[in-house]
Short mmCIF file of C-alpha atoms and ligand atoms in Angstrom, two decimals:
data_model
loop_
_atom_site.label_atom_id
_atom_site.label_comp_id
_atom_site.label_asym_id
_atom_site.label_seq_id
_atom_site.Cartn_x
_atom_site.Cartn_y
_atom_site.Cartn_z
CA MET A 4 57.41 184.73 116.90
CA ASN A 5 57.08 180.89 115.81
CA LYS A 6 53.92 181.15 113.48
CA ASN A 7 52.65 178.06 114.64
CA THR A 8 52.75 178.86 118.40
CA ALA A 9 49.91 180.37 120.01
CA LEU A 10 51.57 183.39 121.81
CA PRO A 11 49.37 186.28 123.02
CA ARG A 12 50.37 188.53 120.28
CA VAL A 13 48.01 188.63 117.27
CA ALA A 14 50.43 188.30 114.55
CA VAL A 15 52.79 185.76 115.74
CA GLY A 16 55.40 184.94 113.40
CA ASP A 17 54.97 188.07 110.99
CA LEU A 18 56.35 191.47 110.95
CA ARG A 19 53.27 193.41 110.01
CA THR A 20 53.86 196.24 112.56
CA ASP A 21 56.70 197.08 115.24
CA LEU A 22 54.46 195.33 117.83
CA ASP A 23 54.53 191.96 116.47
CA LEU A 24 57.91 191.90 118.01
CA THR A 25 57.44 191.70 121.76
CA ARG A 26 59.81 193.78 123.91
CA ASP A 27 62.10 190.62 124.84
CA GLU A 28 62.22 189.73 121.08
CA LEU A 29 63.19 193.36 120.14
CA PHE A 30 66.26 193.42 122.57
CA ALA A 31 67.06 189.83 121.42
CA LEU A 32 66.91 191.07 117.82
CA LEU A 33 69.14 194.00 118.48
CA ASP A 34 71.84 191.99 120.36
CA LEU A 35 71.75 189.51 117.51
CA ALA A 36 72.01 192.05 114.90
CA ALA A 37 75.22 193.46 116.85
CA ALA A 38 76.61 189.84 116.77
CA ILE A 39 76.15 189.41 112.95
CA LYS A 40 77.63 192.84 112.33
CA ALA A 41 80.74 191.86 114.40
CA ASN A 42 81.11 188.48 112.71
CA PRO A 43 79.09 188.26 109.53
CA ARG A 44 80.88 185.03 108.39
CA ASP A 45 79.70 183.08 111.37
CA PHE A 46 76.12 183.33 110.02
CA GLY A 47 77.07 182.42 106.18
CA ARG A 48 75.13 179.35 106.14
CA ALA A 49 72.36 180.09 108.55
CA LEU A 50 69.59 180.23 106.01
CA ASP A 51 71.01 177.61 103.93
CA GLY A 52 68.19 176.69 101.36
CA LYS A 53 65.74 179.26 102.54
CA SER A 54 64.05 181.54 100.04
CA ALA A 55 62.36 184.80 100.13
CA ALA A 56 59.71 186.51 97.82
CA MET A 57 60.11 190.15 97.57
CA LEU A 58 56.76 191.74 96.56
CA PHE A 59 57.41 195.61 95.92
CA GLU A 60 54.36 197.93 94.89
CA LYS A 61 56.69 200.93 95.33
CA PRO A 62 60.41 201.70 94.55
CA SER A 63 63.35 200.86 96.88
CA LEU A 64 66.95 201.01 97.11
CA ARG A 65 67.96 200.20 100.62
CA THR A 66 65.10 197.79 101.58
CA ARG A 67 65.38 195.74 98.31
CA VAL A 68 69.27 195.54 98.23
CA THR A 69 69.50 194.85 101.98
CA PHE A 70 66.90 191.96 102.07
CA GLU A 71 68.28 190.50 98.91
CA MET A 72 71.75 190.61 100.34
CA ALA A 73 70.91 189.41 103.84
CA MET A 74 69.14 186.19 102.10
CA ALA A 75 72.28 185.58 99.91
CA GLN A 76 75.01 186.30 102.68
CA MET A 77 73.48 183.72 104.86
CA GLY A 78 73.11 181.06 102.10
CA GLY A 79 69.48 181.64 100.88
CA HIS A 80 67.85 183.07 98.03
CA SER A 81 65.33 185.77 97.09
CA THR A 82 63.29 186.82 94.15
CA PHE A 83 61.77 189.89 93.39
CA VAL A 84 58.41 190.87 92.14
CA ALA A 85 57.58 194.40 91.18
CA GLY A 86 54.17 195.91 90.50
CA PRO A 87 50.57 196.33 92.22
CA ILE A 88 49.86 193.61 94.74
CA GLY A 89 46.15 192.26 94.33
CA GLU A 90 45.39 193.75 90.90
CA ARG A 91 45.96 190.60 88.66
CA GLU A 92 44.60 188.23 91.37
CA PRO A 93 43.45 188.54 94.81
CA VAL A 94 46.06 189.12 97.40
CA ARG A 95 44.68 185.93 99.44
CA ASP A 96 45.56 183.78 96.46
CA MET A 97 49.01 185.41 95.99
CA ALA A 98 49.68 184.53 99.68
CA ARG A 99 48.59 181.06 99.15
CA ASN A 100 50.51 180.52 96.12
CA LEU A 101 53.67 182.02 97.53
CA ASP A 102 53.69 180.15 100.55
CA ARG A 103 54.04 176.83 98.67
CA TRP A 104 57.42 177.90 97.19
CA VAL A 105 59.23 180.35 99.56
CA ASP A 106 59.99 180.60 103.32
CA VAL A 107 59.23 184.32 103.74
CA ILE A 108 57.28 186.96 102.09
CA VAL A 109 58.70 190.46 102.12
CA ALA A 110 56.16 193.07 101.01
CA ARG A 111 56.29 196.87 100.43
CA THR A 112 52.74 198.08 99.73
CA TYR A 113 50.57 201.06 99.63
CA SER A 114 47.99 199.82 102.25
CA GLN A 115 48.66 198.24 105.29
CA ARG A 116 45.61 196.05 104.65
CA THR A 117 47.53 194.25 102.01
CA VAL A 118 50.28 193.43 104.35
CA GLU A 119 47.74 192.09 106.93
CA GLU A 120 45.96 190.10 104.16
CA LEU A 121 49.07 188.42 102.99
CA ALA A 122 49.95 187.65 106.70
CA ASN A 123 46.26 186.21 107.25
CA TYR A 124 46.57 183.95 104.29
CA SER A 125 50.28 183.02 104.29
CA ARG A 126 51.44 180.00 106.01
CA VAL A 127 54.89 181.51 106.10
CA PRO A 128 56.17 184.61 107.69
CA VAL A 129 55.14 188.14 106.26
CA ILE A 130 57.60 191.13 106.73
CA ASN A 131 56.24 194.42 106.18
CA ALA A 132 58.96 196.54 104.13
CA LEU A 133 56.95 199.61 104.25
CA SER A 134 53.35 200.58 104.08
CA LYS A 135 51.66 203.86 104.47
CA ASP A 136 51.43 203.31 108.32
CA TYR A 137 54.69 201.48 109.22
CA HIS A 138 58.32 200.80 108.34
CA PRO A 139 59.24 198.58 111.15
CA CYS A 140 62.35 197.17 109.39
CA GLN A 141 63.75 200.81 109.28
CA ALA A 142 62.97 201.21 112.99
CA LEU A 143 64.96 198.36 113.80
CA ALA A 144 68.11 199.55 111.95
CA ASP A 145 67.46 203.19 113.59
CA VAL A 146 67.53 202.15 117.19
CA LEU A 147 70.71 199.77 116.36
CA THR A 148 72.40 203.10 115.09
CA ILE A 149 71.48 204.74 118.33
CA ARG A 150 72.73 202.01 120.60
CA GLN A 151 75.80 201.77 118.73
CA GLU A 152 76.25 205.49 119.47
CA PHE A 153 75.06 205.71 122.89
CA GLY A 154 75.27 202.29 124.44
CA ASN A 155 72.67 199.36 124.87
CA ASP A 156 70.72 201.06 127.49
CA LEU A 157 68.85 203.91 125.82
CA ARG A 158 66.56 204.63 128.91
CA GLY A 159 66.38 208.47 129.08
CA LYS A 160 68.01 209.16 125.85
CA LYS A 161 66.07 211.53 123.53
CA VAL A 162 65.23 210.94 119.87
CA THR A 163 63.40 213.64 118.09
CA PHE A 164 61.55 213.15 114.75
CA VAL A 165 61.05 216.27 112.95
CA GLY A 166 58.75 216.61 109.91
CA ASP A 167 55.82 214.35 108.70
CA GLY A 168 54.14 212.10 111.08
CA PHE A 169 53.86 209.27 108.69
CA ASN A 170 55.34 205.60 108.49
CA VAL A 171 58.85 206.15 109.57
CA ALA A 172 57.71 208.42 112.64
CA HIS A 173 54.93 205.87 113.56
CA SER A 174 57.61 202.98 113.64
CA LEU A 175 60.23 205.05 115.44
CA MET A 176 57.40 205.80 118.13
CA LEU A 177 56.40 202.44 118.79
CA THR A 178 60.06 200.91 118.86
CA ALA A 179 62.19 203.46 120.53
CA THR A 180 59.57 204.34 123.37
CA ARG A 181 59.99 200.52 124.22
CA LEU A 182 63.51 200.66 124.58
CA GLY A 183 62.79 203.37 127.32
CA MET A 184 63.71 206.49 124.87
CA GLU A 185 62.12 209.81 125.23
CA VAL A 186 60.65 210.11 121.68
CA CYS A 187 59.53 213.59 120.35
CA VAL A 188 57.68 213.92 117.24
CA ALA A 189 57.64 217.63 115.95
CA THR A 190 55.46 218.25 113.02
CA PRO A 191 53.58 221.13 111.45
CA PRO A 192 49.98 221.32 112.73
CA GLY A 193 47.89 218.94 110.86
CA TYR A 194 50.89 216.62 109.84
CA GLU A 195 50.77 214.89 113.42
CA PRO A 196 51.06 211.01 113.67
CA LYS A 197 47.75 209.18 113.56
CA ARG A 198 45.78 209.25 116.70
CA GLU A 199 45.72 205.59 116.97
CA MET A 200 49.51 205.38 116.69
CA ILE A 201 49.90 208.08 119.29
CA VAL A 202 47.68 206.14 121.65
CA LEU A 203 49.38 202.85 121.04
CA ALA A 204 52.85 204.49 121.48
CA HIS A 205 51.77 205.98 124.75
CA THR A 206 50.56 202.41 126.02
CA VAL A 207 53.57 200.49 124.96
CA ALA A 208 56.03 203.26 126.14
CA GLN A 209 55.05 202.10 129.64
CA GLU A 210 56.47 198.59 129.06
CA GLY A 211 60.06 200.27 128.85
CA SER A 212 59.52 203.44 130.81
CA GLY A 213 59.74 205.41 127.58
CA SER A 214 57.78 208.30 126.80
CA LEU A 215 56.24 210.17 123.78
CA LYS A 216 55.61 213.81 123.17
CA ILE A 217 54.09 215.46 120.12
CA THR A 218 54.88 219.16 119.46
CA ASN A 219 54.31 221.61 116.65
CA ASP A 220 57.55 223.65 117.65
CA PRO A 221 60.78 222.12 116.06
CA VAL A 222 63.11 223.88 118.46
CA GLU A 223 61.28 222.74 121.34
CA GLY A 224 61.46 219.32 119.90
CA VAL A 225 64.97 219.01 119.22
CA THR A 226 66.14 220.66 122.52
CA GLY A 227 68.21 218.15 124.73
CA ALA A 228 68.08 215.49 121.86
CA HIS A 229 70.68 212.88 121.53
CA ALA A 230 69.35 211.98 117.90
CA VAL A 231 67.51 214.22 115.38
CA TYR A 232 65.59 212.22 112.84
CA THR A 233 64.03 213.32 109.53
CA ASP A 234 62.11 212.10 106.50
CA VAL A 235 61.11 213.30 103.14
CA TRP A 236 58.12 215.89 103.27
CA PHE A 237 56.65 213.99 100.27
CA SER A 238 56.36 210.13 100.94
CA MET A 239 55.69 207.65 98.08
CA GLY A 240 52.11 208.04 96.85
CA GLU A 241 51.73 211.39 98.92
CA GLN A 242 53.15 213.78 96.25
CA THR A 243 50.13 216.06 96.50
CA ASP A 244 49.60 219.82 97.63
CA VAL A 245 53.24 220.57 96.68
CA PRO A 246 53.20 224.27 97.40
CA GLN A 247 50.88 223.93 100.59
CA ARG A 248 53.14 221.38 102.18
CA LEU A 249 56.54 222.95 100.99
CA ALA A 250 55.01 226.13 102.98
CA ASP A 251 53.90 224.12 105.89
CA PHE A 252 57.24 222.20 106.07
CA SER A 253 59.72 224.80 105.58
CA PRO A 254 60.08 225.77 109.41
CA PHE A 255 60.68 222.09 110.15
CA GLN A 256 63.82 221.70 107.98
CA VAL A 257 66.50 220.11 110.01
CA ASN A 258 69.46 222.50 108.98
CA GLU A 259 72.46 223.40 110.89
CA ALA A 260 70.77 226.00 112.87
CA LEU A 261 68.25 223.45 114.20
CA MET A 262 70.82 220.74 114.76
CA ALA A 263 72.67 223.49 117.07
CA LYS A 264 69.61 223.35 119.51
CA ALA A 265 70.23 219.50 120.21
CA ARG A 266 72.86 218.29 122.46
CA PRO A 267 76.45 218.83 121.33
CA GLU A 268 76.90 215.32 120.96
CA ALA A 269 73.54 214.64 118.94
CA ILE A 270 73.63 212.50 115.94
CA PHE A 271 71.56 213.08 112.60
CA LEU A 272 69.46 210.27 111.24
CA HIS A 273 67.31 210.12 108.28
CA CYS A 274 65.85 206.72 106.56
CA LEU A 275 66.91 207.90 103.11
CA PRO A 276 66.32 208.72 100.29
CA ALA A 277 66.63 212.33 101.26
CA LYS A 278 65.40 215.34 99.29
CA ARG A 279 68.48 217.64 100.06
CA GLY A 280 67.38 221.24 100.38
CA GLU A 281 63.97 220.37 101.56
CA GLU A 282 63.77 218.36 104.71
CA THR A 283 67.57 218.76 105.39
CA THR A 284 70.54 220.12 103.90
CA ASP A 285 73.96 219.01 102.39
CA ALA A 286 75.57 220.49 105.34
CA VAL A 287 73.81 218.36 107.95
CA MET A 288 73.92 215.17 106.00
CA GLU A 289 77.61 215.76 105.16
CA SER A 290 78.46 216.80 108.71
CA PRO A 291 80.36 214.82 111.51
CA GLN A 292 76.96 214.49 113.28
CA SER A 293 75.56 212.49 110.29
CA ARG A 294 74.96 208.78 110.95
CA ILE A 295 72.96 208.20 107.81
CA PHE A 296 75.20 205.78 106.11
CA GLU A 297 75.70 203.92 109.30
CA GLU A 298 72.08 203.66 109.72
CA ALA A 299 71.54 202.58 106.02
CA GLU A 300 74.31 199.87 106.57
CA ASN A 301 72.31 198.76 109.87
CA ARG A 302 69.55 197.67 107.60
CA LEU A 303 71.55 194.86 106.49
CA HIS A 304 72.46 193.60 110.02
CA ALA A 305 68.87 194.15 111.59
CA GLN A 306 67.14 192.20 108.71
CA LYS A 307 69.58 189.49 108.99
CA ALA A 308 68.73 189.23 112.61
CA LEU A 309 65.01 189.46 111.77
CA LEU A 310 65.20 186.96 109.12
CA LEU A 311 66.94 184.34 111.51
CA MET A 312 64.26 184.97 114.14
CA LEU A 313 61.31 184.41 111.95
CA LEU A 314 62.84 181.42 110.09
N1 CP B 420 64.77 203.65 103.84
C1 CP B 420 64.32 202.96 102.96
O1 CP B 420 63.40 202.20 103.07
O2 CP B 420 64.74 203.25 101.55
P1 CP B 420 64.38 202.61 100.37
O3 CP B 420 62.95 203.12 99.93
O4 CP B 420 65.32 202.82 99.37
O5 CP B 420 64.11 201.04 100.42
N1 NVA B 421 58.21 208.18 104.20
C1 NVA B 421 58.95 207.77 103.22
C2 NVA B 421 59.97 206.67 103.57
C3 NVA B 421 60.86 206.18 102.38
C4 NVA B 421 61.83 205.05 102.92
C5 NVA B 421 57.94 207.07 102.20
O1 NVA B 421 57.12 206.41 102.55
O2 NVA B 421 58.24 207.38 101.12
#
């Protein structure tokens, strides 16, 4: 993960996609996140004097606040820059300005290409804080939450993502399979994860003896699941074809009836924000099975661990 070390992974030192963390680094990060969560004060000066630039093209509550608090609670500093990236000046120029001033760049972008270009030109680590294709920081908090429920050895545990095969589903597939999980993604026809992500996930699943299944049947998907996960039907920048998407996704609502098909001890996860009454219901979000706020809390701990490992 040292940007200056020639490790075999392409984007050494960045978190452009989930796969920039090797499997060993992923385990180490999750262990560190748990240690930070247990004793946050032990890490109170761990990023003394370090600074982060946060470039956000899209809105955020959780990602912004957890990165800002992660930096502040470890003795560092962050500065937030909202607006389009690469419009006022080229992305590569932004990267080469910022790396003179800060120790890490955190970027939330529309295009994955923007993250890649920032990483290619920046001499400091670049963290993907969500693009159209990935949400790797979310996946770290998700698997941390699942570990805290079912133990550190997640081999054979099943997580089912129900809904749009988009950024959050992609990252879950690429991260949870490597921990040995059975990952199932249940989408309406035409909303499956990108073909290249499916291929990638099948490949990396072998590292951890995990597996990936794609289905268009939500009931089949959640049967036997330890964790049921959903996300909005209209992602940021994707608010098109509203009546069609509502019709296509309505059988995929995670409601009490669908949750009842999962294991009795199954937990409910959602990256948030949620559109209550669309992809899920009040009853499920407020149920004893819901771990959505633990999951949101874990964003902070997982990203502290990530920052420590990158810096
Ligand atoms: N889950 C998540 O990334 O939330 P925000 O969009 O509020 O950052
Ligand atoms: N899929 C959602 C996730 C938000 C955290 C989006 O991209 O808007």
